[in-house]
Backbone as CSV, one residue per row, in Angstrom:
resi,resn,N_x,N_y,N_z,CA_x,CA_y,CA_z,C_x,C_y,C_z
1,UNK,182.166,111.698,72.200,181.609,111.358,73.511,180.270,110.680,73.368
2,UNK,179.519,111.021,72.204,177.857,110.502,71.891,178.724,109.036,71.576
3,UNK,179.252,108.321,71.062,179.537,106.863,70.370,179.468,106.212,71.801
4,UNK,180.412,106.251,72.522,180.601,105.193,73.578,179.124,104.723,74.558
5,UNK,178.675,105.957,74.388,177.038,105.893,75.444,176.363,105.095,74.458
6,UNK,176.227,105.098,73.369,175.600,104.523,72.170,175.660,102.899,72.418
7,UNK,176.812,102.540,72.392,177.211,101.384,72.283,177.171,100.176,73.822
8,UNK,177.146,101.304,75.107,176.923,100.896,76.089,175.813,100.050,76.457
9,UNK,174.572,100.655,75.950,173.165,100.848,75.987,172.926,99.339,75.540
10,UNK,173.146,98.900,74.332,172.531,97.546,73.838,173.154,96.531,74.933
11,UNK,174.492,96.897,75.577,175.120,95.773,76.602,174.383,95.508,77.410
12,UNK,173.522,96.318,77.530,172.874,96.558,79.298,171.414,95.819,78.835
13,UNK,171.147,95.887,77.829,169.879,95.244,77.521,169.913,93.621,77.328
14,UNK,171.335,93.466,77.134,171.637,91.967,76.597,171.578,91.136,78.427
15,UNK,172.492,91.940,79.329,172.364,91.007,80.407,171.003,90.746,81.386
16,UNK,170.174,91.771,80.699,168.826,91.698,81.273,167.868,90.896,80.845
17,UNK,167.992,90.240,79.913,167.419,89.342,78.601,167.971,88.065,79.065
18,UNK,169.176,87.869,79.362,170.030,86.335,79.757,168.916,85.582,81.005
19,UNK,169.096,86.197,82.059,168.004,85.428,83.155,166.952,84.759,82.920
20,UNK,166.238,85.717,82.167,164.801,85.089,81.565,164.739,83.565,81.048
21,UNK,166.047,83.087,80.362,166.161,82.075,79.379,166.187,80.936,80.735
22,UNK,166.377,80.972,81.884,166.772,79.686,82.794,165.332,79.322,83.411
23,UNK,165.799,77.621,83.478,164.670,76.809,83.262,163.939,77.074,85.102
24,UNK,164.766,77.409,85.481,164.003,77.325,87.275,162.954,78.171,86.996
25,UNK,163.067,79.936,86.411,161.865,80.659,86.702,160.700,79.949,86.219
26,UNK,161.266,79.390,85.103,159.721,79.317,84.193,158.649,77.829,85.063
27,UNK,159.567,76.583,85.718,159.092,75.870,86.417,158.131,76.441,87.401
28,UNK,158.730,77.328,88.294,157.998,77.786,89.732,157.223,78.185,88.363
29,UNK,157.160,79.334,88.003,155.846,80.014,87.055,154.497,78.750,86.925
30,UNK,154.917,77.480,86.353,154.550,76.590,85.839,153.679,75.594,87.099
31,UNK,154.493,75.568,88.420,153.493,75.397,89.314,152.139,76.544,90.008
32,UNK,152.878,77.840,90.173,151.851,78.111,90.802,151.007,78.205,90.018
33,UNK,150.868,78.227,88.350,149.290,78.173,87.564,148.918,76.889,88.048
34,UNK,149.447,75.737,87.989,148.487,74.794,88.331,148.035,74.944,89.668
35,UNK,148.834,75.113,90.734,147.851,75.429,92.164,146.621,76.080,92.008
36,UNK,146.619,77.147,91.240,145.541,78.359,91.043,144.479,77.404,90.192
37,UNK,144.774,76.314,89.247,143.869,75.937,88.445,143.171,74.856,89.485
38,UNK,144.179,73.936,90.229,143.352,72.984,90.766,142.513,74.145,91.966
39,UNK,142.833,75.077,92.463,141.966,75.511,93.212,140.600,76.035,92.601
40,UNK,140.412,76.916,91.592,139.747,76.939,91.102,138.814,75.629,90.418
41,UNK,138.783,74.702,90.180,138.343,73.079,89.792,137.305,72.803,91.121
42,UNK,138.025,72.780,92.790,137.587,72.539,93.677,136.444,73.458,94.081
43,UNK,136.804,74.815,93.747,135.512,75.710,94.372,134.549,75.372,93.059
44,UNK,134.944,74.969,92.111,133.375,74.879,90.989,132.506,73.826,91.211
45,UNK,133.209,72.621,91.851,132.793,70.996,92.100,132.491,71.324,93.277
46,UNK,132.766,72.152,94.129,132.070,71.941,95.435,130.416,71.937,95.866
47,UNK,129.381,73.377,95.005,128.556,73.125,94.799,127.921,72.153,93.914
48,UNK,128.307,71.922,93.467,127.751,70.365,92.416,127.586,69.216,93.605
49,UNK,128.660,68.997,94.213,128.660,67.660,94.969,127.076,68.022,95.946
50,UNK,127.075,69.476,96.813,126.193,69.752,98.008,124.706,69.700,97.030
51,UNK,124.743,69.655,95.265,123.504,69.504,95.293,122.817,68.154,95.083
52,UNK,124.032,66.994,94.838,123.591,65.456,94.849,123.934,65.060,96.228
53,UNK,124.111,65.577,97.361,123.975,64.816,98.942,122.564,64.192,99.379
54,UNK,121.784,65.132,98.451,120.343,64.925,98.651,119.529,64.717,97.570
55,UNK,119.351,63.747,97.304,118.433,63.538,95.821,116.949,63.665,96.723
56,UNK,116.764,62.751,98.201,115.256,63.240,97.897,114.981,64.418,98.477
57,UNK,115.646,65.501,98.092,115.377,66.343,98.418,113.685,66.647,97.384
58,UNK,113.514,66.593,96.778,112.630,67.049,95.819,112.191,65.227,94.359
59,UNK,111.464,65.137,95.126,110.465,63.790,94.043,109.827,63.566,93.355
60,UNK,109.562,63.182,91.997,108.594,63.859,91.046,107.848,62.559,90.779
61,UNK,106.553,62.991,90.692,105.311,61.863,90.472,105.229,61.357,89.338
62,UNK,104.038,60.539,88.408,104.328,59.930,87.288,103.872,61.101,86.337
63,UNK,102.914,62.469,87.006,102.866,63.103,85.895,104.217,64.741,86.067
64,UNK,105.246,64.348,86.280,106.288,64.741,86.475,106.364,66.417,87.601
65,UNK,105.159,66.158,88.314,105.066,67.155,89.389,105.854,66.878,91.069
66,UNK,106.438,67.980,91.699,107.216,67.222,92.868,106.322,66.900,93.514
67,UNK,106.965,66.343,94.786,106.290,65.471,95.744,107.160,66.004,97.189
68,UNK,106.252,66.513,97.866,107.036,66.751,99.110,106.162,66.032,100.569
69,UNK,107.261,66.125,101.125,106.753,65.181,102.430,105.653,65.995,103.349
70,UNK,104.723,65.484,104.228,103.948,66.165,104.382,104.840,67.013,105.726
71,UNK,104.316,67.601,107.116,104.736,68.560,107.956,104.783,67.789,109.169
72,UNK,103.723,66.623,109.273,103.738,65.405,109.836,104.577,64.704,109.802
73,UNK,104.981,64.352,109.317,106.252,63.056,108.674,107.647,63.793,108.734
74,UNK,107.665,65.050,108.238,108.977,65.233,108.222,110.220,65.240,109.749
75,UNK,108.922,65.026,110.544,109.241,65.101,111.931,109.725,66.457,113.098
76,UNK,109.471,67.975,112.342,109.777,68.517,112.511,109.213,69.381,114.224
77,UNK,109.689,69.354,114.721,108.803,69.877,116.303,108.209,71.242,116.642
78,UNK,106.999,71.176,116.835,106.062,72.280,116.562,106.360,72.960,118.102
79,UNK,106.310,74.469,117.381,106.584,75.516,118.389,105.842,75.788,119.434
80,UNK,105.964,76.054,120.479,105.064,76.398,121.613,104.141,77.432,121.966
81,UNK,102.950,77.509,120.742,102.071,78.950,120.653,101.210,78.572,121.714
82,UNK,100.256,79.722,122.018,98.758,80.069,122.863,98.363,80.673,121.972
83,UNK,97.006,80.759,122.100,95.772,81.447,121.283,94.566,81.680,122.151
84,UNK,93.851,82.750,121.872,92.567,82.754,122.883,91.281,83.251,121.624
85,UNK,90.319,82.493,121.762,89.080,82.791,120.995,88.140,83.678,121.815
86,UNK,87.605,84.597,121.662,86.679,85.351,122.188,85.513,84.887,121.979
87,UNK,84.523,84.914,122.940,82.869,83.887,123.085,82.072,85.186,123.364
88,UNK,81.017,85.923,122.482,80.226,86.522,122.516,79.368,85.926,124.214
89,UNK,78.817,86.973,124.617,77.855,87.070,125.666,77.090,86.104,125.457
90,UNK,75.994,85.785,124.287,74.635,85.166,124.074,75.407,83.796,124.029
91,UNK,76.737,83.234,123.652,77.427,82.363,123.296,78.051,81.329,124.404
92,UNK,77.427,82.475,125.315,78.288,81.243,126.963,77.918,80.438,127.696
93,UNK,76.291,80.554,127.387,75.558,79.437,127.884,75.801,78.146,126.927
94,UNK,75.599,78.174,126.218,75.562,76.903,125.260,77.224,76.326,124.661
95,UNK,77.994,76.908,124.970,79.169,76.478,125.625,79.606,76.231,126.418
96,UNK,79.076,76.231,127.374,79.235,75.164,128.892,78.459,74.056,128.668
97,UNK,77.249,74.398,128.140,76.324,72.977,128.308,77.493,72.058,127.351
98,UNK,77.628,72.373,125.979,78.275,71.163,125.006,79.722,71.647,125.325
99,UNK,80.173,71.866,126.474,81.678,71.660,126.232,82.209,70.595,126.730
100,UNK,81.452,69.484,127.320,81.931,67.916,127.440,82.003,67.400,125.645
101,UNK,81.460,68.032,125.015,81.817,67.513,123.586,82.624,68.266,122.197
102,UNK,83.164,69.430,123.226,84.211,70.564,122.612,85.385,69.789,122.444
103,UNK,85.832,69.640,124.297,87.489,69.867,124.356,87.979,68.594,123.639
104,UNK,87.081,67.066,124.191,87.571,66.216,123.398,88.363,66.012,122.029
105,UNK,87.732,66.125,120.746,88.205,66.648,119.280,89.808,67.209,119.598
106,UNK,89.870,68.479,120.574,91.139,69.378,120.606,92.207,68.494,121.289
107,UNK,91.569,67.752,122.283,92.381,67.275,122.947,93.278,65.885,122.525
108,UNK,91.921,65.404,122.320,92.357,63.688,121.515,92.965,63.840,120.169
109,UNK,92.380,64.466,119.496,92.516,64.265,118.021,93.835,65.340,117.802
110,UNK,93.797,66.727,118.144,95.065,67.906,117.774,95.980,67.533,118.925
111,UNK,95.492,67.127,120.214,96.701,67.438,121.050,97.059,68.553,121.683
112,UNK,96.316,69.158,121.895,95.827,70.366,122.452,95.570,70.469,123.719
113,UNK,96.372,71.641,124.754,95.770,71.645,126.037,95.005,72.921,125.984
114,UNK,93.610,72.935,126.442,92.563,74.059,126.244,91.900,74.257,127.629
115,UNK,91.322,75.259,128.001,90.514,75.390,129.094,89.922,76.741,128.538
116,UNK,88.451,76.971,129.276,87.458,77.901,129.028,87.877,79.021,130.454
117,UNK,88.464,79.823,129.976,88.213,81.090,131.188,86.993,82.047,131.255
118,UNK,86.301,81.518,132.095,85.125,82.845,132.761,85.401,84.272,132.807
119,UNK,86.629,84.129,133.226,86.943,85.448,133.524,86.698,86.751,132.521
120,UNK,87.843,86.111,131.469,88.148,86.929,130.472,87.047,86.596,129.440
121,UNK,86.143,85.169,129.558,84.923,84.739,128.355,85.646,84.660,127.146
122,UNK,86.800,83.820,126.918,87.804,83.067,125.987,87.855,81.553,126.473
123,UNK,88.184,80.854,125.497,88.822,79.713,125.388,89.858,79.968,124.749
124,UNK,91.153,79.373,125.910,92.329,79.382,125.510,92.999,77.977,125.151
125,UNK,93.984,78.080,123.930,94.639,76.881,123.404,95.747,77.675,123.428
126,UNK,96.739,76.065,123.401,98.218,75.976,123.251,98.961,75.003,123.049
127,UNK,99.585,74.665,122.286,100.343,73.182,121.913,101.311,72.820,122.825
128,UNK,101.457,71.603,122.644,102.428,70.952,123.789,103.460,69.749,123.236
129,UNK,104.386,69.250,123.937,105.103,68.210,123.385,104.850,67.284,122.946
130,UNK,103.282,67.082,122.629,102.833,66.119,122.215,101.791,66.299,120.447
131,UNK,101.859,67.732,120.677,101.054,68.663,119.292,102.064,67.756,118.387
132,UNK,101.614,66.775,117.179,102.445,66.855,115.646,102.148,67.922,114.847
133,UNK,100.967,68.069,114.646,100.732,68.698,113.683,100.762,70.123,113.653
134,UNK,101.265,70.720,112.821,102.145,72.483,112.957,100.638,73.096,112.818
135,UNK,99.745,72.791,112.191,98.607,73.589,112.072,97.143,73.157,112.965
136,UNK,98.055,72.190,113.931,96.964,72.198,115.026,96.182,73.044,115.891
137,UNK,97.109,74.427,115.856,96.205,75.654,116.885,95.734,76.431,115.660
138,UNK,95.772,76.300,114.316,94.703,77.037,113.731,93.402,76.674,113.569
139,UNK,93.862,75.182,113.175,92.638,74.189,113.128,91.771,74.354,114.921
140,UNK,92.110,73.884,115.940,91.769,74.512,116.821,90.716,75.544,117.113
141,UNK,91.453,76.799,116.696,90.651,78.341,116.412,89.591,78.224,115.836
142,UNK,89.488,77.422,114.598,88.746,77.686,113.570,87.126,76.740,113.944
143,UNK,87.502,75.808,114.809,86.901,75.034,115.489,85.744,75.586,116.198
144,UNK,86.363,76.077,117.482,86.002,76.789,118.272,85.010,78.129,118.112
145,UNK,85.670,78.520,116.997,85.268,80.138,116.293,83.928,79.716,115.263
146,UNK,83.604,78.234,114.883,82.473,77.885,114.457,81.502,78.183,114.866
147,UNK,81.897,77.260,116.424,80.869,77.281,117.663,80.375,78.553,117.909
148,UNK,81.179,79.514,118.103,80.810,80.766,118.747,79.915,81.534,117.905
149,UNK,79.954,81.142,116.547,79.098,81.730,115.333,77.664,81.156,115.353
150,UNK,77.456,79.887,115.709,76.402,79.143,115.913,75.964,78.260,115.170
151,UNK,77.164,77.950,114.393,76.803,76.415,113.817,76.976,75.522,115.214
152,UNK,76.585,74.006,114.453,76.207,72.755,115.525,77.980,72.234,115.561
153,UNK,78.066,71.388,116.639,78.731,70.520,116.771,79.391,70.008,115.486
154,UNK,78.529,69.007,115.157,78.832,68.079,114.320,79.445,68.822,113.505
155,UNK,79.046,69.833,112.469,79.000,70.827,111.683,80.960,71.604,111.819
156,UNK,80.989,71.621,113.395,82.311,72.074,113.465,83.282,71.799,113.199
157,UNK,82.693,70.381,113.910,84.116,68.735,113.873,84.648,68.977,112.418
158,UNK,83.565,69.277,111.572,84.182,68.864,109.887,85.278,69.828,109.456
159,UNK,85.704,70.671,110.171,86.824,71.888,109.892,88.382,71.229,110.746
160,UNK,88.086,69.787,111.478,89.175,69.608,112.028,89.368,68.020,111.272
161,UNK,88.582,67.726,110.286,88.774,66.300,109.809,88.881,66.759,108.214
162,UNK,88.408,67.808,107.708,88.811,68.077,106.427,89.421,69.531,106.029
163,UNK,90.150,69.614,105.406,91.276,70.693,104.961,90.642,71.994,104.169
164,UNK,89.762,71.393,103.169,89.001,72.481,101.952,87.910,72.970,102.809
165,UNK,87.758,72.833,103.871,86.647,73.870,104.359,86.824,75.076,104.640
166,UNK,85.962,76.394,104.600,85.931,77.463,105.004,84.699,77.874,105.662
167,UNK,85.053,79.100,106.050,83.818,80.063,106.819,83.809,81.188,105.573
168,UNK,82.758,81.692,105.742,82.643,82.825,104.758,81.319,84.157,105.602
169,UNK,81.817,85.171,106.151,80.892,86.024,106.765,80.382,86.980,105.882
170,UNK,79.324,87.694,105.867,79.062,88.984,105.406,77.958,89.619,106.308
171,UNK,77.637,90.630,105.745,76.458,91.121,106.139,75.343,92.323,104.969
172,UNK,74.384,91.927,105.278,73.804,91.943,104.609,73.572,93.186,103.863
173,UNK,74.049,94.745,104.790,74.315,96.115,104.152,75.234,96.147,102.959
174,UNK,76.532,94.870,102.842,76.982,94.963,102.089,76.511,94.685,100.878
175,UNK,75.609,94.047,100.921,75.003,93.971,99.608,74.133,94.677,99.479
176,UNK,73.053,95.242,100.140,72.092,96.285,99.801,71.561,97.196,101.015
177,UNK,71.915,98.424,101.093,71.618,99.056,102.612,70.016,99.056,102.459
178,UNK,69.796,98.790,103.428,68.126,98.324,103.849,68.204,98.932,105.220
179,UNK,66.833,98.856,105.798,66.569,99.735,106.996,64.983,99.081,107.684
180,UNK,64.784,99.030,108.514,63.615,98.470,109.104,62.708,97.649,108.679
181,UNK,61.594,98.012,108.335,60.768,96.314,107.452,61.162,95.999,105.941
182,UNK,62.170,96.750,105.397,62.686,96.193,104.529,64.094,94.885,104.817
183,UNK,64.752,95.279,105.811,65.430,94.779,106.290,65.258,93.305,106.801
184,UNK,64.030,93.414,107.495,63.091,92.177,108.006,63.004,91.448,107.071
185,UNK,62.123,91.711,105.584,61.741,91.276,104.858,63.030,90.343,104.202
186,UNK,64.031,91.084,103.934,65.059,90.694,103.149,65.973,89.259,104.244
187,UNK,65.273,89.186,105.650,66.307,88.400,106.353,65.081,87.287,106.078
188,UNK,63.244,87.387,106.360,62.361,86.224,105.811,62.437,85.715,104.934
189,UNK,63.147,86.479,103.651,63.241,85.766,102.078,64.167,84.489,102.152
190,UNK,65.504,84.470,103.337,66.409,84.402,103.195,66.030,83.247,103.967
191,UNK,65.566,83.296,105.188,65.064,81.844,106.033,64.159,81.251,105.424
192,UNK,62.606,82.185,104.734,61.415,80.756,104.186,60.652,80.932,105.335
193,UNK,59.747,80.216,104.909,58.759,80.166,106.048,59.021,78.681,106.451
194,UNK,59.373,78.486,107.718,59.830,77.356,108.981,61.263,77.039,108.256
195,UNK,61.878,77.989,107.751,63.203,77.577,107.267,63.612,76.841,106.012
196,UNK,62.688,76.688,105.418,62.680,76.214,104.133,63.484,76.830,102.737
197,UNK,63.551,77.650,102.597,64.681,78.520,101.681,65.807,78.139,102.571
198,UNK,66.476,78.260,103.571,67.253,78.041,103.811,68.052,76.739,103.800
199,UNK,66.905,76.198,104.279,67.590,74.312,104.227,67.685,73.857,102.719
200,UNK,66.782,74.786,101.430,66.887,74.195,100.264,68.108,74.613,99.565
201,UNK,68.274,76.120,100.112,70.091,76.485,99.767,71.262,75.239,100.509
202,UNK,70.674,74.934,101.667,72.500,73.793,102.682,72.294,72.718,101.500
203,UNK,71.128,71.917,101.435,70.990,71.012,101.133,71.519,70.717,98.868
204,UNK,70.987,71.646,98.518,71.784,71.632,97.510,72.767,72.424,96.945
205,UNK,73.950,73.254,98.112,75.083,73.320,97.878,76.156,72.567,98.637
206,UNK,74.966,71.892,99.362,76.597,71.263,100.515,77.317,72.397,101.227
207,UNK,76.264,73.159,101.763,77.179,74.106,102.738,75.954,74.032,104.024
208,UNK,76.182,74.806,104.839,75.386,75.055,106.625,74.946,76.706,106.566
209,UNK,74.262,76.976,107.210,73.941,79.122,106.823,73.475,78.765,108.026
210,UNK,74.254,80.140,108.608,73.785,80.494,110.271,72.892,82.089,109.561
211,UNK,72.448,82.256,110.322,71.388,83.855,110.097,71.522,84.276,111.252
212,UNK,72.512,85.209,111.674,72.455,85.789,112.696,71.984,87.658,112.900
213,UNK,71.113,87.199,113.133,70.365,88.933,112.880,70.834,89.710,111.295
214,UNK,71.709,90.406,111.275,72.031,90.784,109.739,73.254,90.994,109.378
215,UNK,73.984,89.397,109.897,74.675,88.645,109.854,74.542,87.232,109.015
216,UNK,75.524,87.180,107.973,75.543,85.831,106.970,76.537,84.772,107.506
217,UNK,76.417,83.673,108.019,77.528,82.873,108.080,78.160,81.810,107.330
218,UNK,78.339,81.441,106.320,78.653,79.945,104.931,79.590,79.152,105.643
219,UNK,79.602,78.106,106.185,80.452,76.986,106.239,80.595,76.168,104.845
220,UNK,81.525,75.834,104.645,81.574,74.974,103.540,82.947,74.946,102.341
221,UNK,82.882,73.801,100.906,84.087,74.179,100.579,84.398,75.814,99.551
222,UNK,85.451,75.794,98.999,85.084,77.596,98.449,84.107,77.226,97.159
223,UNK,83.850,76.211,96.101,83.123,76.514,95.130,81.709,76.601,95.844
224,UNK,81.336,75.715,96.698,80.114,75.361,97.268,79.610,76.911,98.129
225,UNK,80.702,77.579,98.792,80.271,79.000,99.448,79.611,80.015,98.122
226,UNK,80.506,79.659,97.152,80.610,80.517,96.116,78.813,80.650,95.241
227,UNK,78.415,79.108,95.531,76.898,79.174,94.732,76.222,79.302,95.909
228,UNK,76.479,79.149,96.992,75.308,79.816,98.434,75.140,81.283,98.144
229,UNK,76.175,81.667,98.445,76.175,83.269,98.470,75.752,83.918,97.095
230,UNK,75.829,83.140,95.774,75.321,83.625,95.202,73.462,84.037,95.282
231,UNK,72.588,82.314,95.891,71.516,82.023,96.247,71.170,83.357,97.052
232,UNK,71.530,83.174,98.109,71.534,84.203,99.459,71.389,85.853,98.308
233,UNK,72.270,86.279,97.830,72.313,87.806,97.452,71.283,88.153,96.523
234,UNK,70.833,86.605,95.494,69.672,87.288,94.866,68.640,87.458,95.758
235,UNK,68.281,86.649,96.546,67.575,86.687,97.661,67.260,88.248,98.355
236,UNK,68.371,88.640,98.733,68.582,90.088,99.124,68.193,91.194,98.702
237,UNK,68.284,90.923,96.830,68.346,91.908,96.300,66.604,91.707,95.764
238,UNK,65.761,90.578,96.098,64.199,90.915,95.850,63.975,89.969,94.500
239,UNK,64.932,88.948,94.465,64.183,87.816,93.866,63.428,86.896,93.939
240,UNK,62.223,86.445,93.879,61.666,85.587,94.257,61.911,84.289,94.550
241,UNK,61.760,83.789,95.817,62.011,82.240,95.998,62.205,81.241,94.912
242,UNK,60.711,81.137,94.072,60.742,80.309,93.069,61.569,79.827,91.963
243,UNK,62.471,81.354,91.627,62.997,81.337,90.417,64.791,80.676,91.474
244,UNK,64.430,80.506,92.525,65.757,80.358,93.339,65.993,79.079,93.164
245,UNK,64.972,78.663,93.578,64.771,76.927,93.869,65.085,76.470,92.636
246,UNK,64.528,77.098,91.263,64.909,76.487,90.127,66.345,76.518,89.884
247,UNK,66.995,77.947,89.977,68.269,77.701,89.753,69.538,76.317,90.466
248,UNK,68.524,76.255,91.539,69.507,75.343,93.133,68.914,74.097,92.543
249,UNK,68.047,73.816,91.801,67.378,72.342,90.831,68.925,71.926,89.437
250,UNK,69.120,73.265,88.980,69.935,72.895,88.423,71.705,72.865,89.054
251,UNK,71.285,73.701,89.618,72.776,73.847,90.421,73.510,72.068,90.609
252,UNK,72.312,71.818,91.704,72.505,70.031,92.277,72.711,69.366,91.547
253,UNK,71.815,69.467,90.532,71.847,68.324,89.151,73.392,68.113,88.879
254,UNK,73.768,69.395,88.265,75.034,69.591,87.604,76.364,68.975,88.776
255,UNK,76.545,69.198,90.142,77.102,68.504,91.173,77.439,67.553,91.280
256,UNK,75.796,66.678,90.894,75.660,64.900,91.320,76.717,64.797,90.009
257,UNK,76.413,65.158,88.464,76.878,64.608,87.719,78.308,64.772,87.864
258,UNK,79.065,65.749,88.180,80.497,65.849,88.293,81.207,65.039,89.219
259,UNK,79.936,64.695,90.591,80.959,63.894,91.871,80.277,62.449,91.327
C-alpha cells in the first residue's frame, strides 16, 4: 500500500512545474517590471526638472557669492501695518513747531500716511497701496523715535537715507552707580565746558550724543557708536579730558586713513 502513494507524489509535482514553462506568464511578468521601472525614472526626474525651471533663482557674482534681488524690485506688495510712536511730555512742543518738516520725508520719500494724535501724544503710521518698500514703517519709527530722543532734524533724515545707522541708549548707572554731585560731575565731564568734550567726541567719531539728564543717546554707524561709547565711559569712570582728546587724535587719524 506504501509503493503506489510513493509513486503518485512525483506525478503531482510534474504537472505543477509544466505551466511555469509558457511564454504568456513570463511576458505579462516582463511588462509590469517595466511599468514599475518607467514609473519610478519619472518620480526621480521630476525634481530635477522643478530645480532648472528657475535658474535665476539664485546668481553668483564674479567673486562667486549669490546675488539676490533686492525687496523693491522683486515687486512683492507690502502688507497693511500701523504703528504708533509714543512722544514724551517735554517732546510735544517742539514737535508741532518742526512737524511741517517731519511728515514730509514719511510721506514723500516712504509713502507713508501719518498724523500726530493729541489725544493719545503718538504719532501714528501706516502703509498704503502706494508703500514699496517692506521696511518703510520701521524706517518710519526709527525716524520719528530720533526726534523724540532729541536729536535735530537733519540728524534724523540720515536713518531714512542710509541703512548702517543705529541708535545706541544707555544710562549712565550702568556703568557706574553714582549719586548726587558725583553724578553731576560725571554728566560735566561728559558735555565740557560750552560743550566741548562733547562736540570733540561727534566730530571725531562721526556720530551725534544727545545728554539727556542720565541718559546716553549715540546715533551713528555700529563701529563709530562702538569708539563713542567707549570715549563717553572713560569719561564716566573719572578720566581726564586730556588723555581723551588724545586718544579721539588718534582715533580720527586712523579713520581718515582707512576712508
Amino acid at each position: 500500500m506504501a509503493a503506489p502513494t510513493a509513486k503518485s507524489k512525483p506525478t503531482e509535482k510534474v504537472e505543477v512545474v509544466r505551466p511555469q514553462a509558457d511564454d504568456e506568464d513570463v511576458m505579462i511578468d516582463m511588462d509590469a517590471t517595466n511599468q514599475y521601472s518607467q514609473q519610478e525614472e519619472t518620480q526621480t526626474e521630476e525634481p530635477v526638472e522643478n530645480t532648472n525651471t528657475n535658474p535665476e533663482a539664485m546668481v553668483l557674482d564674479e567673486s562667486g557669492k549669490p546675488r539676490f534681488v533686492s525687496a523693491k524690485e522683486s515687486g512683492m506688495k507690502v502688507k497693511l501695518e500701523s504703528r504708533k510712536v509714543a512722544v514724551p511730555p517735554h517732546r510735544m512742543g517742539p514737535l508741532k513747531t518742526a512737524w511741517p518738516k517731519i511728515y514730509p520725508p514719511l510721506v514723500d520719500h516712504l509713502h507713508l500716511q501719518v498724523r500726530m494724535n493729541l489725544r493719545t501724544k503718538t504719532v501714528e503710521m501706516r502703509t498704503c497701496a502706494k508703500t514699496v518698500d517692506p521696511g518703510a514703517l520701521q524706517k518710519g519709527a526709527d525716524f520719528v523715535k530720533a526726534f523724540t530722543l532729541g536729536f535735530d532734524i537733519d540728524d534724523a533724515i540720515a536713518l531714512l537715507r542710509l541703512d548702517d545707522l543705529y541708535i545706541d541708549t544707555f544710562e549712565i548707572k550702568d556703568i557706574k552707580t553714582l549719586h548726587g554731585d558725583h553724578l553731576s560731575r560725571a554728566i560735566g565731564r561728559i558735555a565740557g565746558k560750552d560743550g566741548r568734550t562733547k562736540f570733540a567726541i561727534e566730530n571725531a567719531t562721526r556720530t551725534r550724543i544727545v545728554l539727556a539728564d542720565s541718559k546716553i543717546h549715540i546715533l551713528g554707524g555700529f563701529t563709530h557708536i562702538k569708539i563713542a561709547r567707549k570715549a563717553v565711559v572713560s569719561l564716566i569712570l573719572g578720566s581726564p579730558p586730556g588723555k581723551i582728546y588724545g586718544n579721539l587724535r588718534t582715533v580720527s587719524s586712523r579713520m581718515k586713513e582707512r576712508s
